[in-house]
Short mmCIF file of C-alpha atoms in Angstrom, two decimals:
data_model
loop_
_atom_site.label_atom_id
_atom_site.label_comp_id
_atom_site.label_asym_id
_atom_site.label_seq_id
_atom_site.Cartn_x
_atom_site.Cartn_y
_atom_site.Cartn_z
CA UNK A 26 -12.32 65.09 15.78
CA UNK A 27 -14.69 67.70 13.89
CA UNK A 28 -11.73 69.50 12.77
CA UNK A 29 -9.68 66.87 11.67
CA UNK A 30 -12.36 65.16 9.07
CA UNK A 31 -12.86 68.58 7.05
CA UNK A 32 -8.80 68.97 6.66
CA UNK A 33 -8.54 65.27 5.98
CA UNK A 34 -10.81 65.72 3.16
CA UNK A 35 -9.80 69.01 2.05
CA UNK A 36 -6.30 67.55 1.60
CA UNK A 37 -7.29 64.62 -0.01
CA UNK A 38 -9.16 65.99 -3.01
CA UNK A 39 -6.21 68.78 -3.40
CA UNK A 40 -3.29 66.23 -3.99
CA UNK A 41 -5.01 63.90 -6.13
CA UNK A 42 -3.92 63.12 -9.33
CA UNK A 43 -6.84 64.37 -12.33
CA UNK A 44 -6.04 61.91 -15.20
CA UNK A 45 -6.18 63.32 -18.72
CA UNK A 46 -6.83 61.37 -21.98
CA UNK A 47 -4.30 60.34 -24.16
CA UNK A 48 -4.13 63.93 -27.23
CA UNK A 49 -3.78 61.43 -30.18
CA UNK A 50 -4.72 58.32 -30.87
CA UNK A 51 -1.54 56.70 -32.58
CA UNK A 52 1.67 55.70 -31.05
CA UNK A 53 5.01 56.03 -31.70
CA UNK A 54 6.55 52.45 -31.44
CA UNK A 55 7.05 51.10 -34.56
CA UNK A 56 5.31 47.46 -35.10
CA UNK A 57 7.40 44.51 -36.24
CA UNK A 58 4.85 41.57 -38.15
CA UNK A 59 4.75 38.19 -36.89
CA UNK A 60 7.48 35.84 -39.15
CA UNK A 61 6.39 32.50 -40.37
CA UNK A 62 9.03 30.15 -38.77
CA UNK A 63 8.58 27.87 -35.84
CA UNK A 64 9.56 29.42 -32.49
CA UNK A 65 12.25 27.81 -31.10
CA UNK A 66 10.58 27.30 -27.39
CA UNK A 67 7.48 25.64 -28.69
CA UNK A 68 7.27 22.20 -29.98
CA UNK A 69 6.49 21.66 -33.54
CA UNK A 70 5.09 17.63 -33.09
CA UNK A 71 1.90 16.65 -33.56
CA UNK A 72 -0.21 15.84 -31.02
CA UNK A 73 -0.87 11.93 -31.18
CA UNK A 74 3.02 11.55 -31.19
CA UNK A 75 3.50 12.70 -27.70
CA UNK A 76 3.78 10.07 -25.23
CA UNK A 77 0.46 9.96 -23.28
CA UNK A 78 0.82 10.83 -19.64
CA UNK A 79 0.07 7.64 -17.26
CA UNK A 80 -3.51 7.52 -15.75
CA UNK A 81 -3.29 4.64 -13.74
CA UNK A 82 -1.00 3.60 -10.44
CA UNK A 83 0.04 -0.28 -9.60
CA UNK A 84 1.48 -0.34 -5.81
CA UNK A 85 3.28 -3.58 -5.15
CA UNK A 86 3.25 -3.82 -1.16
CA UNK A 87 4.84 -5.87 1.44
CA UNK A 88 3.82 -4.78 5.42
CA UNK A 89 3.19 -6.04 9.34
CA UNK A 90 -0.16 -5.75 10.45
CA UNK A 91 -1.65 -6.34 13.54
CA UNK A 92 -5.46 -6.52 15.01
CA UNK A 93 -8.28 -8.41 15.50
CA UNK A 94 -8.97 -9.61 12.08
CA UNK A 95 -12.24 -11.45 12.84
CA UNK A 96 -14.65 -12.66 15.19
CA UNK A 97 -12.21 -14.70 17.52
CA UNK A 98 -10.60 -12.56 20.82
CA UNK A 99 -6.88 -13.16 19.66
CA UNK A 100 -4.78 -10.73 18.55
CA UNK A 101 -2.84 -11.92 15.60
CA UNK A 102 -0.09 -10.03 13.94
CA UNK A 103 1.79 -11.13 11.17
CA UNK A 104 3.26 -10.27 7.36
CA UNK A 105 0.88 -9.11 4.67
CA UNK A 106 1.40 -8.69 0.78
CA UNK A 107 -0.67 -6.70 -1.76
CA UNK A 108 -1.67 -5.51 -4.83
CA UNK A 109 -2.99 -1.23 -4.67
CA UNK A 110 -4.58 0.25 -8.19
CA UNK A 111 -4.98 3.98 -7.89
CA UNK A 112 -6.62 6.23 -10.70
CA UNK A 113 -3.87 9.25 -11.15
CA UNK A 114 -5.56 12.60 -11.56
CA UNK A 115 -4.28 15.70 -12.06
CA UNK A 116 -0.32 13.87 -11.40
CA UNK A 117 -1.63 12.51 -7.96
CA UNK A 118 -3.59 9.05 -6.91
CA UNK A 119 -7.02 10.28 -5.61
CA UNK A 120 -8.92 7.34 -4.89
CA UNK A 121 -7.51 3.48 -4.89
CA UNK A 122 -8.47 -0.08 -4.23
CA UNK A 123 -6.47 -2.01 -1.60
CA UNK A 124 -5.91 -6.19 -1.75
CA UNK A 125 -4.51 -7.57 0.32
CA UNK A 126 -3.32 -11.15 1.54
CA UNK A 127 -2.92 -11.44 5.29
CA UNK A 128 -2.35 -14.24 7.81
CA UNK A 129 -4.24 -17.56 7.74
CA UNK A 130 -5.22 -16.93 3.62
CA UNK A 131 -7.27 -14.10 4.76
CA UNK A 132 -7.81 -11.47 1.98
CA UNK A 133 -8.21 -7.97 2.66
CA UNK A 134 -10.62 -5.56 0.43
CA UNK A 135 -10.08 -2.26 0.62
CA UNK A 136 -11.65 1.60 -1.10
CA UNK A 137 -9.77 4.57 0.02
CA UNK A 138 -9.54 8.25 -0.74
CA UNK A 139 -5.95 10.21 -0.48
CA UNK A 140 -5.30 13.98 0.54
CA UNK A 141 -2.26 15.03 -0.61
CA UNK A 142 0.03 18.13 0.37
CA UNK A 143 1.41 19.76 -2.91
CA UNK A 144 4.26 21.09 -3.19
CA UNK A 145 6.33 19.07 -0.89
CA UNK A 146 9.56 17.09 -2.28
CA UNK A 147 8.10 14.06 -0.08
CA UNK A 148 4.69 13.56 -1.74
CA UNK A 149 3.08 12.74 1.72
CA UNK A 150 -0.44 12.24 2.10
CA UNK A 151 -3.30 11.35 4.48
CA UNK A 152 -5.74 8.73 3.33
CA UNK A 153 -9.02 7.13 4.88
CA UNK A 154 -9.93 3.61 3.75
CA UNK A 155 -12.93 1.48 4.65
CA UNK A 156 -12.87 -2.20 3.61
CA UNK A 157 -13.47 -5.56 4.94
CA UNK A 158 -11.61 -9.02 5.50
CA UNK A 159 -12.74 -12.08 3.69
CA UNK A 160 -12.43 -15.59 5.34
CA UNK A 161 -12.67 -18.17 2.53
CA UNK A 162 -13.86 -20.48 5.40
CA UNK A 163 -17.26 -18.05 5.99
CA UNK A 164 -18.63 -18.17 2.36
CA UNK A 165 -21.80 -15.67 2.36
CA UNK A 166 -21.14 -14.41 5.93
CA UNK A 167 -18.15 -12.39 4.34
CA UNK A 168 -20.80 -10.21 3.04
CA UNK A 169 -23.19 -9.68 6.01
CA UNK A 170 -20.93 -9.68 9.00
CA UNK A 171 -20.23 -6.40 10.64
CA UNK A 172 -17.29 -7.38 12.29
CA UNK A 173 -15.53 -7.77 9.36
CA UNK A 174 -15.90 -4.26 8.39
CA UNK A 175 -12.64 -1.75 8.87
CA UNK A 176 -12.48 1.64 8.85
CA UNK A 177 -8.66 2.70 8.43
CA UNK A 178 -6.68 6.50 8.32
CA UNK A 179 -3.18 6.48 8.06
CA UNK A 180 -0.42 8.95 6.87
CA UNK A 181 2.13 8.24 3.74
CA UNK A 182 4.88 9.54 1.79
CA UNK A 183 7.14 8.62 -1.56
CA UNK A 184 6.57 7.97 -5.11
CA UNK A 185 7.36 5.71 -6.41
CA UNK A 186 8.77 3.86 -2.92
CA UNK A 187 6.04 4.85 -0.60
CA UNK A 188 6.03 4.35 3.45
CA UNK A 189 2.55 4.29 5.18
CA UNK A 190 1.68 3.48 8.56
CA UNK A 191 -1.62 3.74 10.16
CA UNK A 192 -4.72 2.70 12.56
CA UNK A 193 -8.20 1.07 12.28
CA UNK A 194 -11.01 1.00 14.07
CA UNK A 195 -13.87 -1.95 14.14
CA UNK A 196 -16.44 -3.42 16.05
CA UNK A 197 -14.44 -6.05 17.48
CA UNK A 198 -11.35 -3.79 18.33
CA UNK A 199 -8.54 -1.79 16.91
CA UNK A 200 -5.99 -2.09 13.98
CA UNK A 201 -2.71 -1.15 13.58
CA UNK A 202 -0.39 -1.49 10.24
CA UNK A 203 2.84 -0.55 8.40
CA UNK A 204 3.27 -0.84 4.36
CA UNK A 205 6.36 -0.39 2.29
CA UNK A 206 5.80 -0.61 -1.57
CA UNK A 207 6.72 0.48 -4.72
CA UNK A 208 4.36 2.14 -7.95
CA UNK A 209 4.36 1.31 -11.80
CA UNK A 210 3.01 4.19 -13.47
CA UNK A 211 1.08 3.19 -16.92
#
């Protein structure tokens, strides 16, 4: 191994490369000047004439859900409809509101955050919402119970149809649903 480093090194500063500096300091390409006319790739409009890119997302949603929605020990399942507004950043929804109108004029409330995987013809994501169900029979208890209180992940994909499907947890047991809806961009 002794013998080995020396020759390694030997050979390695005998076959490099020394670098010079260029002899003169002018070249030999001759330089064209810029012309005055519009390039042909870029667009000559003015800015405020372009049509603004949307920054806002309206979901119109129809879906099956199933849980315990409240305090009682049934299980009810039924249809659900909904409105979902969704601030667009950077050309994806990031965070969105969820309301919802369940079984028995129950309304759901929902805050969510989406993960999205880029570059995928799909647009699926993964999103995490926590919300709550309001009874208009419970007036102020809406607000205080804890068994009201979701906490919901689920997976999606589309734009502007979307499919989700996904799984909640509570204090008073599990919840299951399934969403198909469709988004206005404005």
């Amino acid at each position: 191994m002794k013998v080995y480093i020396p020759i390694l090194f030997l050979t390695l500063v005998l076959l490099c490369n020394v670098s010079h500096a260029a002899p003169t300091a002018t070249t030999t390409l001759d330089s064209a000047p810029l012309s005055g006319e519009d390039d042909a790739y870029l667009s000559s409009k003015a800015a405020p004439l372009r049509t603004p890119a949307p920054t806002w997302k309206l979901g119109i949603l129809a879906g099956f859900a199933g849980g315990n929605f409240l305090e009682s020990d049934e299980w009810p399942q039924g249809p659900n409809f909904g409105l979902r507004f969704a601030n667009i950043e950077h050309e994806r929804a990031v965070w969105d509101l969820h309301l919802s109108l369940e079984k028995d004029n129950i309304i759901g409330v929902f805050a969510a955050r989406r993960w999205h995987i880029e570059n995928d013809r799909f647009n699926p994501y993964a999103r995490v919402a926590l919300g709550t169900y309001l009874d208009p029979d419970a007036e102020l208890a809406n607000l205080v119970e804890i068994k009201r209180f979701r906490l919901r992940g689920g997976v999606g994909f589309g734009d502007p149809f979307f499919f989700e499907f996904g799984a909640g947890i509570a204090v008073v047991g599990p919840d299951l649903y399934a969403l198909l809806g469709y988004n206005f961009n404005f």
